[in-house]
Amino acid sequence: MPESKHHVEYQDIESVIIRFAGDSGDGMQLTGLQFSNTSAVFGNDISTLPDFPAEIRAPAGTLAGVSGFQVNFSSEEILTPGDAPQVLVAMNPAALKANLIDLEPGGKIIVNTDAFNNANLKKADYDSNPLEDGSLDGYDVYELPITTLNRNALADLEDLSTRDKDRCKNFFSLGLTFWIYDRPLETTLSYIDKKFAKNPLLVDANKRALIAGYDVGHNTEAFQTRFHIQPAHLKTGVYRRITGNEAIALGMITAAQKAGKPLFYGSYPITPASEILHNLANQKQFDVRTFQAEDEIAAMGSTIGAAFGGAMAATGTSGPGVALKSEAINLALVLELPMVIVNVQRGGPSTGLPTKTEQSDLLQAMFGRNGESPVPVIAPATPGDCFYMAIEAFRMAVRAMTPVFVLSDGYLGNSAEPWLIPDPDDIPPIVVKHPSAPSNGAEPFEPYKRNSETFARPWAIPGTPGLEHRLGGLGKQPDTGNVSYVPFDHEQMVKDRAEKIAKLADYVPPQTLIGPEEGDLLVVSWGSTLGAVRSAVKRVQGQAYAVSHAHIRYLNPFPKNLDSIVRRFDRILVPEMNLGQLIFLLRGRYGLETPFIPYPKVQGRPFTIREVTEKILSLVE
Amino acid sequence: MSEPIKLTRKDFASDQAVRWCPGCGDYAILAQMQKTLPDLGVPKENIVFISGIGCSSRFPYYMNTYGIHSIHGRAPTLASGLKLANPELSVWIITGDGDSLSIGGNHLIHILRRNIDVNIVLFNNRIYGLTKGQYSPTSLQGHKTKSSPMGSVEQPLNPLSVAVGTEATFIARTIDTNVKHMGEVFRRAAAHKGTSFVEVYQNCVIFNDGAWGYATDNQTKDDHILELEDGQPLIFGKERDKGIRLNGLIPEVVSLADVSPNELLVHDEDGPASLAFFLSRMRQPAFPEPIGVFRDIKKITYEEGAISQISEAVASRGKGDLHKLFHASDTWEVTPEHTNGHN
């Protein structure tokens, strides 16, 4: 790299939050991803969140078509993609307009002035040009004709159309941010080599765009400061970047391998869960059998069939899909077959906000079926935790012979964090026992004869001689499973199934607590809010306030010690991306008199650390 | 495995009391199934019956095989997952006209187009029996029922025409009272690799008695039914004196007194789909209704395709290795000295 032609200062800072925003065709997801990978490989802690429109290709230049990707990278441990971005890279007026509201006061804005023409301003509903009308006063604005600079850099590539050249401009802006934040180019250069291997012209063009963007930092007077973010002090080991949806897929494959069985995944495409299907469909060498069903109901039905056949069976969907599946989930529940149901929750009700996050399907998972129909429900807390909870769900399903719900959400599914790669040999096997053929003269097989410890029934699979049996959705006699309308048979079966799920509490690990064991205020949370809530609690604890935090990963049954934990505090604050569903469960379960303070947020976006911090401070100050 | 023991009809009867109405056509189908299965040479433990909801769907409870009485319309979905989990199993789906053509219509067309190797037996009685007598998707227009006191205004579905439209690879029809024919159709269905679709004209003695009377009445049936035979001309009638001839694209009934058998349409089980469709459209009173195998063609099954992709993936990438999988992405190492290795 050439030395700068102007004076440049270096400044050490702890962390930065950048948001890359542009038209959904501008490649902003790729840009953000490359920035994240480079920062991760550099050794920073990172957390990322894509934000893309529900429309695949909304009209170019409009607000509906804005796509963004936020990266938080730091020399310290971070748990969220960050609250307000400090830097906004806006490739057009719509991207500026849609994202300016989030930008920190005084934040940096890097804009592509070439895109600020009358047509684009109009599409973004700007009455006047924000670059000229003073509306950006108070921000640190860097105006660059990125389209022109990029075209100039690629001018001598005569075989490349202007349109193709313009498609490289995301790498140009990436190169510039690499310069500002003193990042190495190697990771992205080798990515370009791989990605465009079939087209050397594009390899050349994208590399030149990247380097040209980097050099603009050197050569432009406006850029006088470069920032340096030291590597973070992370736990030692080998890391990779992982999203929640990737982690669910890896966890499922691992569980099946640990059980020595094929993995069956029946699913119908739905945002934001489809990546699980994509990831699994690409790992057939692990004997993964994916089935893209004709609808949500068929996805569930096929999962039940596969479980009956002895596979490790799972389905994945989002809230509207669970609604369609619910009758079949109840069939799974009374057939008492093991399987995993992943709900990557999104904003509801109805079609709601397909690409946005929410935690409003907790009560649906608990109660959204006819009859007495208890199911275990667990919720991963971070993208990496999705891996462990997917395995955990299979362990619980096999142990209790039941469908198990995993409640992820759009935020966990799509956001990424560094994941300390475990050694697969350290993960204990999942022991599955199928009853074998009975010896001659044995008692007739009883498919609903329960294990006295777990209350699970035996998992006899077709192909086993002598264990032929019929399962069905009708009321049954205990032990034999024969159809029965006898009042006490039905009552016993209903109670046994409830008892079986309750007994899983013997398996659930104890609830952990951060902070004092007892006191004034306990913050309780579940699912993807861990990052924001834990960070906020730590900040408040850092200001010497006594606040405790319990983050619940096992929602049904609850950990046994949760009862005594919640009773040791005077007030309980529950931040949730719904109107108070966990509070409803805690009150119902423990009959607490303790005042619960709901803190709902249903905007399709995760909590910020600042929001939760301010809420806690308002209670303790 | 030891030498297979020859099974009998009794081996396939479960200990559960059969609870269909006296005189129901379902009894004959159950008996014929229990009689046919021993001839197939499939070990009993490898046979699974899956049903939905309705009178016919009680069937699995009466079979001493593996079985699931599932939920309304969804039997094909369970069967699909089961076959993908264990392609070795011989899976039978038992369904009715409401179960498979109304609430489960979507699943029926998709299992047929996928060609999953299962056998579907559709008991068509043109009525909802278990809910006590509403018109079904196969009820004739004008049919008066509790929910259509002035007569159904709906156009009925023709199950076999639907099957042809879904690219089904095996399509047949039989009649509950013609047990010998039924047994043969079941054998053919079982022998077919891919989805076999069998419509059985089944009489509901309570809510739609005599719906198929023209096809079962000894006096009239030979004039209303045409038994299909592969490679043979379409001939019917008590005296086998009538046939079907094509006049351009229009079929017509002709008398063999006037027309030579050479001019008649000849059945071809693996002929064009249009032939099977054309046969499915033949309805009384204008035409005799064909029974037997309408179509039997060879195509790769879904599970063959799916399992071969697994073998292909293993061949090209090697058997799955979790270690490799976890590291199949950009990785970096954090070391105690806090130097950052690139990878």
mmCIF file of N, CA, C and O in Angstrom, chain A residues 472-524:
data_model
loop_
_atom_site.group_PDB
_atom_site.id
_atom_site.type_symbol
_atom_site.label_atom_id
_atom_site.label_comp_id
_atom_site.label_asym_id
_atom_site.label_seq_id
_atom_site.Cartn_x
_atom_site.Cartn_y
_atom_site.Cartn_z
ATOM 1 N N GLY A 472 -52.372 -44.425 17.321
ATOM 2 C CA GLY A 472 -53.413 -43.609 16.717
ATOM 3 C C GLY A 472 -53.745 -42.401 17.547
ATOM 4 O O GLY A 472 -53.294 -42.253 18.683
ATOM 5 N N GLY A 473 -54.551 -41.524 16.942
ATOM 6 C CA GLY A 473 -54.915 -40.285 17.613
ATOM 7 C C GLY A 473 -56.086 -40.429 18.566
ATOM 8 O O GLY A 473 -56.390 -39.503 19.315
ATOM 9 N N LEU A 474 -56.764 -41.568 18.545
ATOM 10 C CA LEU A 474 -57.933 -41.757 19.420
ATOM 11 C C LEU A 474 -57.495 -41.973 20.871
ATOM 12 O O LEU A 474 -56.350 -42.314 21.145
ATOM 13 N N GLY A 475 -58.467 -41.804 21.788
ATOM 14 C CA GLY A 475 -58.224 -42.090 23.199
ATOM 15 C C GLY A 475 -57.779 -43.533 23.353
ATOM 16 O O GLY A 475 -58.165 -44.396 22.569
ATOM 17 N N LYS A 476 -56.925 -43.782 24.343
ATOM 18 C CA LYS A 476 -56.365 -45.118 24.450
ATOM 19 C C LYS A 476 -56.373 -45.656 25.874
ATOM 20 O O LYS A 476 -56.437 -44.919 26.845
ATOM 21 N N GLN A 477 -56.197 -46.971 25.895
ATOM 22 C CA GLN A 477 -56.019 -47.665 27.155
ATOM 23 C C GLN A 477 -54.543 -47.525 27.548
ATOM 24 O O GLN A 477 -53.675 -47.674 26.696
ATOM 25 N N PRO A 478 -54.262 -47.280 28.815
ATOM 26 C CA PRO A 478 -52.850 -47.281 29.235
ATOM 27 C C PRO A 478 -52.198 -48.632 28.888
ATOM 28 O O PRO A 478 -52.912 -49.637 28.727
ATOM 29 N N ASP A 479 -50.933 -48.661 28.799
ATOM 30 C CA ASP A 479 -50.129 -49.855 28.503
ATOM 31 C C ASP A 479 -50.337 -50.410 27.092
ATOM 32 O O ASP A 479 -49.431 -50.375 26.281
ATOM 33 N N THR A 480 -51.561 -50.887 26.771
ATOM 34 C CA THR A 480 -51.765 -51.529 25.466
ATOM 35 C C THR A 480 -51.844 -50.501 24.356
ATOM 36 O O THR A 480 -51.501 -50.773 23.214
ATOM 37 N N GLY A 481 -52.354 -49.305 24.672
ATOM 38 C CA GLY A 481 -52.570 -48.303 23.641
ATOM 39 C C GLY A 481 -53.785 -48.594 22.784
ATOM 40 O O GLY A 481 -54.052 -47.873 21.818
ATOM 41 N N ASN A 482 -54.538 -49.637 23.126
ATOM 42 C CA ASN A 482 -55.736 -49.944 22.344
ATOM 43 C C ASN A 482 -56.755 -48.818 22.476
ATOM 44 O O ASN A 482 -56.824 -48.141 23.502
ATOM 45 N N VAL A 483 -57.551 -48.630 21.423
ATOM 46 C CA VAL A 483 -58.570 -47.583 21.448
ATOM 47 C C VAL A 483 -59.471 -47.793 22.661
ATOM 48 O O VAL A 483 -59.921 -48.905 22.925
ATOM 49 N N SER A 484 -59.693 -46.722 23.390
ATOM 50 C CA SER A 484 -60.546 -46.840 24.575
ATOM 51 C C SER A 484 -61.270 -45.527 24.816
ATOM 52 O O SER A 484 -60.680 -44.451 24.740
ATOM 53 N N TYR A 485 -62.568 -45.649 25.091
ATOM 54 C CA TYR A 485 -63.350 -44.477 25.489
ATOM 55 C C TYR A 485 -63.713 -44.564 26.967
ATOM 56 O O TYR A 485 -64.548 -43.837 27.447
ATOM 57 N N VAL A 486 -63.094 -45.497 27.676
ATOM 58 C CA VAL A 486 -63.375 -45.670 29.097
ATOM 59 C C VAL A 486 -62.912 -44.406 29.834
ATOM 60 O O VAL A 486 -61.772 -43.969 29.667
ATOM 61 N N PRO A 487 -63.816 -43.785 30.638
ATOM 62 C CA PRO A 487 -63.485 -42.483 31.244
ATOM 63 C C PRO A 487 -62.146 -42.469 31.977
ATOM 64 O O PRO A 487 -61.346 -41.541 31.795
ATOM 65 N N PHE A 488 -61.883 -43.483 32.782
ATOM 66 C CA PHE A 488 -60.663 -43.436 33.588
ATOM 67 C C PHE A 488 -59.413 -43.757 32.767
ATOM 68 O O PHE A 488 -58.318 -43.346 33.124
ATOM 69 N N ASP A 489 -59.569 -44.501 31.700
ATOM 70 C CA ASP A 489 -58.435 -44.718 30.795
ATOM 71 C C ASP A 489 -57.975 -43.376 30.230
ATOM 72 O O ASP A 489 -56.784 -43.047 30.214
ATOM 73 N N HIS A 490 -58.945 -42.614 29.745
ATOM 74 C CA HIS A 490 -58.608 -41.316 29.150
ATOM 75 C C HIS A 490 -57.947 -40.418 30.184
ATOM 76 O O HIS A 490 -56.908 -39.811 29.932
ATOM 77 N N GLU A 491 -58.534 -40.363 31.358
ATOM 78 C CA GLU A 491 -57.989 -39.492 32.392
ATOM 79 C C GLU A 491 -56.562 -39.902 32.761
ATOM 80 O O GLU A 491 -55.678 -39.062 32.916
ATOM 81 N N GLN A 492 -56.346 -41.194 32.853
ATOM 82 C CA GLN A 492 -54.990 -41.634 33.208
ATOM 83 C C GLN A 492 -53.984 -41.272 32.115
ATOM 84 O O GLN A 492 -52.874 -40.813 32.402
ATOM 85 N N MET A 493 -54.382 -41.475 30.867
ATOM 86 C CA MET A 493 -53.450 -41.140 29.778
ATOM 87 C C MET A 493 -53.134 -39.635 29.771
ATOM 88 O O MET A 493 -51.991 -39.226 29.563
ATOM 89 N N VAL A 494 -54.154 -38.806 29.979
ATOM 90 C CA VAL A 494 -53.933 -37.355 30.012
ATOM 91 C C VAL A 494 -52.961 -37.005 31.145
ATOM 92 O O VAL A 494 -52.010 -36.240 30.959
ATOM 93 N N LYS A 495 -53.183 -37.610 32.300
ATOM 94 C CA LYS A 495 -52.327 -37.300 33.453
ATOM 95 C C LYS A 495 -50.911 -37.852 33.254
ATOM 96 O O LYS A 495 -49.928 -37.207 33.628
ATOM 97 N N ASP A 496 -50.819 -39.038 32.690
ATOM 98 C CA ASP A 496 -49.491 -39.633 32.467
ATOM 99 C C ASP A 496 -48.658 -38.786 31.508
ATOM 100 O O ASP A 496 -47.452 -38.610 31.698
ATOM 101 N N ARG A 497 -49.311 -38.291 30.467
ATOM 102 C CA ARG A 497 -48.556 -37.474 29.509
ATOM 103 C C ARG A 497 -48.086 -36.184 30.175
ATOM 104 O O ARG A 497 -46.969 -35.717 29.939
ATOM 105 N N ALA A 498 -48.923 -35.590 31.015
ATOM 106 C CA ALA A 498 -48.535 -34.368 31.718
ATOM 107 C C ALA A 498 -47.383 -34.671 32.687
ATOM 108 O O ALA A 498 -46.404 -33.922 32.765
ATOM 109 N N GLU A 499 -47.507 -35.784 33.387
ATOM 110 C CA GLU A 499 -46.494 -36.176 34.359
ATOM 111 C C GLU A 499 -45.148 -36.409 33.660
ATOM 112 O O GLU A 499 -44.083 -36.053 34.166
ATOM 113 N N LYS A 500 -45.234 -37.018 32.495
ATOM 114 C CA LYS A 500 -44.019 -37.318 31.731
ATOM 115 C C LYS A 500 -43.239 -36.039 31.406
ATOM 116 O O LYS A 500 -42.011 -36.001 31.550
ATOM 117 N N ILE A 501 -43.947 -35.012 30.982
ATOM 118 C CA ILE A 501 -43.269 -33.752 30.651
ATOM 119 C C ILE A 501 -42.747 -33.101 31.935
ATOM 120 O O ILE A 501 -41.626 -32.591 31.978
ATOM 121 N N ALA A 502 -43.554 -33.165 33.003
ATOM 122 C CA ALA A 502 -43.114 -32.580 34.276
ATOM 123 C C ALA A 502 -41.830 -33.254 34.767
ATOM 124 O O ALA A 502 -40.942 -32.613 35.328
ATOM 125 N N LYS A 503 -41.735 -34.573 34.525
ATOM 126 C CA LYS A 503 -40.561 -35.326 34.981
ATOM 127 C C LYS A 503 -39.273 -34.908 34.268
ATOM 128 O O LYS A 503 -38.178 -35.221 34.736
ATOM 129 N N LEU A 504 -39.410 -34.232 33.140
ATOM 130 C CA LEU A 504 -38.192 -33.766 32.460
ATOM 131 C C LEU A 504 -37.435 -32.754 33.317
ATOM 132 O O LEU A 504 -36.258 -32.476 33.070
ATOM 133 N N ALA A 505 -38.118 -32.202 34.318
ATOM 134 C CA ALA A 505 -37.425 -31.277 35.237
ATOM 135 C C ALA A 505 -36.246 -31.980 35.912
ATOM 136 O O ALA A 505 -35.272 -31.331 36.294
ATOM 137 N N ASP A 506 -36.323 -33.318 36.043
ATOM 138 C CA ASP A 506 -35.187 -34.065 36.605
ATOM 139 C C ASP A 506 -33.950 -33.929 35.717
ATOM 140 O O ASP A 506 -32.828 -34.121 36.156
ATOM 141 N N TYR A 507 -34.192 -33.669 34.439
ATOM 142 C CA TYR A 507 -33.108 -33.583 33.472
ATOM 143 C C TYR A 507 -32.590 -32.151 33.325
ATOM 144 O O TYR A 507 -31.403 -31.927 33.087
ATOM 145 N N VAL A 508 -33.490 -31.180 33.464
ATOM 146 C CA VAL A 508 -33.159 -29.779 33.192
ATOM 147 C C VAL A 508 -32.107 -29.270 34.188
ATOM 148 O O VAL A 508 -32.267 -29.434 35.395
ATOM 149 N N PRO A 509 -31.029 -28.651 33.688
ATOM 150 C CA PRO A 509 -29.992 -28.138 34.599
ATOM 151 C C PRO A 509 -30.523 -26.974 35.432
ATOM 152 O O PRO A 509 -31.461 -26.289 35.029
ATOM 153 N N PRO A 510 -29.913 -26.754 36.616
ATOM 154 C CA PRO A 510 -30.393 -25.674 37.480
ATOM 155 C C PRO A 510 -30.265 -24.309 36.822
ATOM 156 O O PRO A 510 -29.376 -24.083 36.000
ATOM 157 N N GLN A 511 -31.151 -23.417 37.207
ATOM 158 C CA GLN A 511 -31.129 -22.044 36.708
ATOM 159 C C GLN A 511 -29.942 -21.303 37.306
ATOM 160 O O GLN A 511 -29.709 -21.381 38.508
ATOM 161 N N THR A 512 -29.199 -20.608 36.439
ATOM 162 C CA THR A 512 -28.079 -19.813 36.953
ATOM 163 C C THR A 512 -28.544 -18.386 37.219
ATOM 164 O O THR A 512 -29.539 -17.933 36.647
ATOM 165 N N LEU A 513 -27.806 -17.714 38.086
ATOM 166 C CA LEU A 513 -28.168 -16.360 38.474
ATOM 167 C C LEU A 513 -26.901 -15.514 38.457
ATOM 168 O O LEU A 513 -25.880 -15.910 39.002
ATOM 169 N N ILE A 514 -26.975 -14.355 37.834
ATOM 170 C CA ILE A 514 -25.845 -13.417 37.845
ATOM 171 C C ILE A 514 -26.205 -12.316 38.833
ATOM 172 O O ILE A 514 -27.263 -11.708 38.707
ATOM 173 N N GLY A 515 -25.334 -12.052 39.793
ATOM 174 C CA GLY A 515 -25.615 -11.002 40.767
ATOM 175 C C GLY A 515 -25.985 -11.584 42.118
ATOM 176 O O GLY A 515 -25.886 -12.791 42.327
ATOM 177 N N PRO A 516 -26.450 -10.718 43.026
ATOM 178 C CA PRO A 516 -26.787 -11.171 44.370
ATOM 179 C C PRO A 516 -27.845 -12.269 44.364
ATOM 180 O O PRO A 516 -28.721 -12.284 43.497
ATOM 181 N N GLU A 517 -27.765 -13.164 45.348
ATOM 182 C CA GLU A 517 -28.687 -14.292 45.447
ATOM 183 C C GLU A 517 -30.105 -13.863 45.807
ATOM 184 O O GLU A 517 -31.057 -14.598 45.612
ATOM 185 N N GLU A 518 -30.197 -12.685 46.449
ATOM 186 C CA GLU A 518 -31.522 -12.179 46.821
ATOM 187 C C GLU A 518 -31.454 -10.673 46.821
ATOM 188 O O GLU A 518 -30.378 -10.085 46.735
ATOM 189 N N GLY A 519 -32.626 -10.039 46.878
ATOM 190 C CA GLY A 519 -32.570 -8.586 46.928
ATOM 191 C C GLY A 519 -33.807 -7.931 46.374
ATOM 192 O O GLY A 519 -34.890 -8.501 46.350
ATOM 193 N N ASP A 520 -33.564 -6.701 45.899
ATOM 194 C CA ASP A 520 -34.677 -5.865 45.462
ATOM 195 C C ASP A 520 -35.150 -6.236 44.057
ATOM 196 O O ASP A 520 -36.316 -6.523 43.847
ATOM 197 N N LEU A 521 -34.208 -6.246 43.106
ATOM 198 C CA LEU A 521 -34.647 -6.372 41.711
ATOM 199 C C LEU A 521 -33.984 -7.550 40.998
ATOM 200 O O LEU A 521 -32.768 -7.667 40.966
ATOM 201 N N LEU A 522 -34.840 -8.385 40.410
ATOM 202 C CA LEU A 522 -34.360 -9.477 39.569
ATOM 203 C C LEU A 522 -34.829 -9.205 38.141
ATOM 204 O O LEU A 522 -36.002 -8.882 37.924
ATOM 205 N N VAL A 523 -33.896 -9.301 37.203
ATOM 206 C CA VAL A 523 -34.284 -9.194 35.802
ATOM 207 C C VAL A 523 -34.359 -10.621 35.254
ATOM 208 O O VAL A 523 -33.418 -11.393 35.420
ATOM 209 N N VAL A 524 -35.496 -10.963 34.666
ATOM 210 C CA VAL A 524 -35.667 -12.296 34.089
ATOM 211 C C VAL A 524 -35.884 -12.145 32.597
ATOM 212 O O VAL A 524 -36.677 -11.311 32.153
#
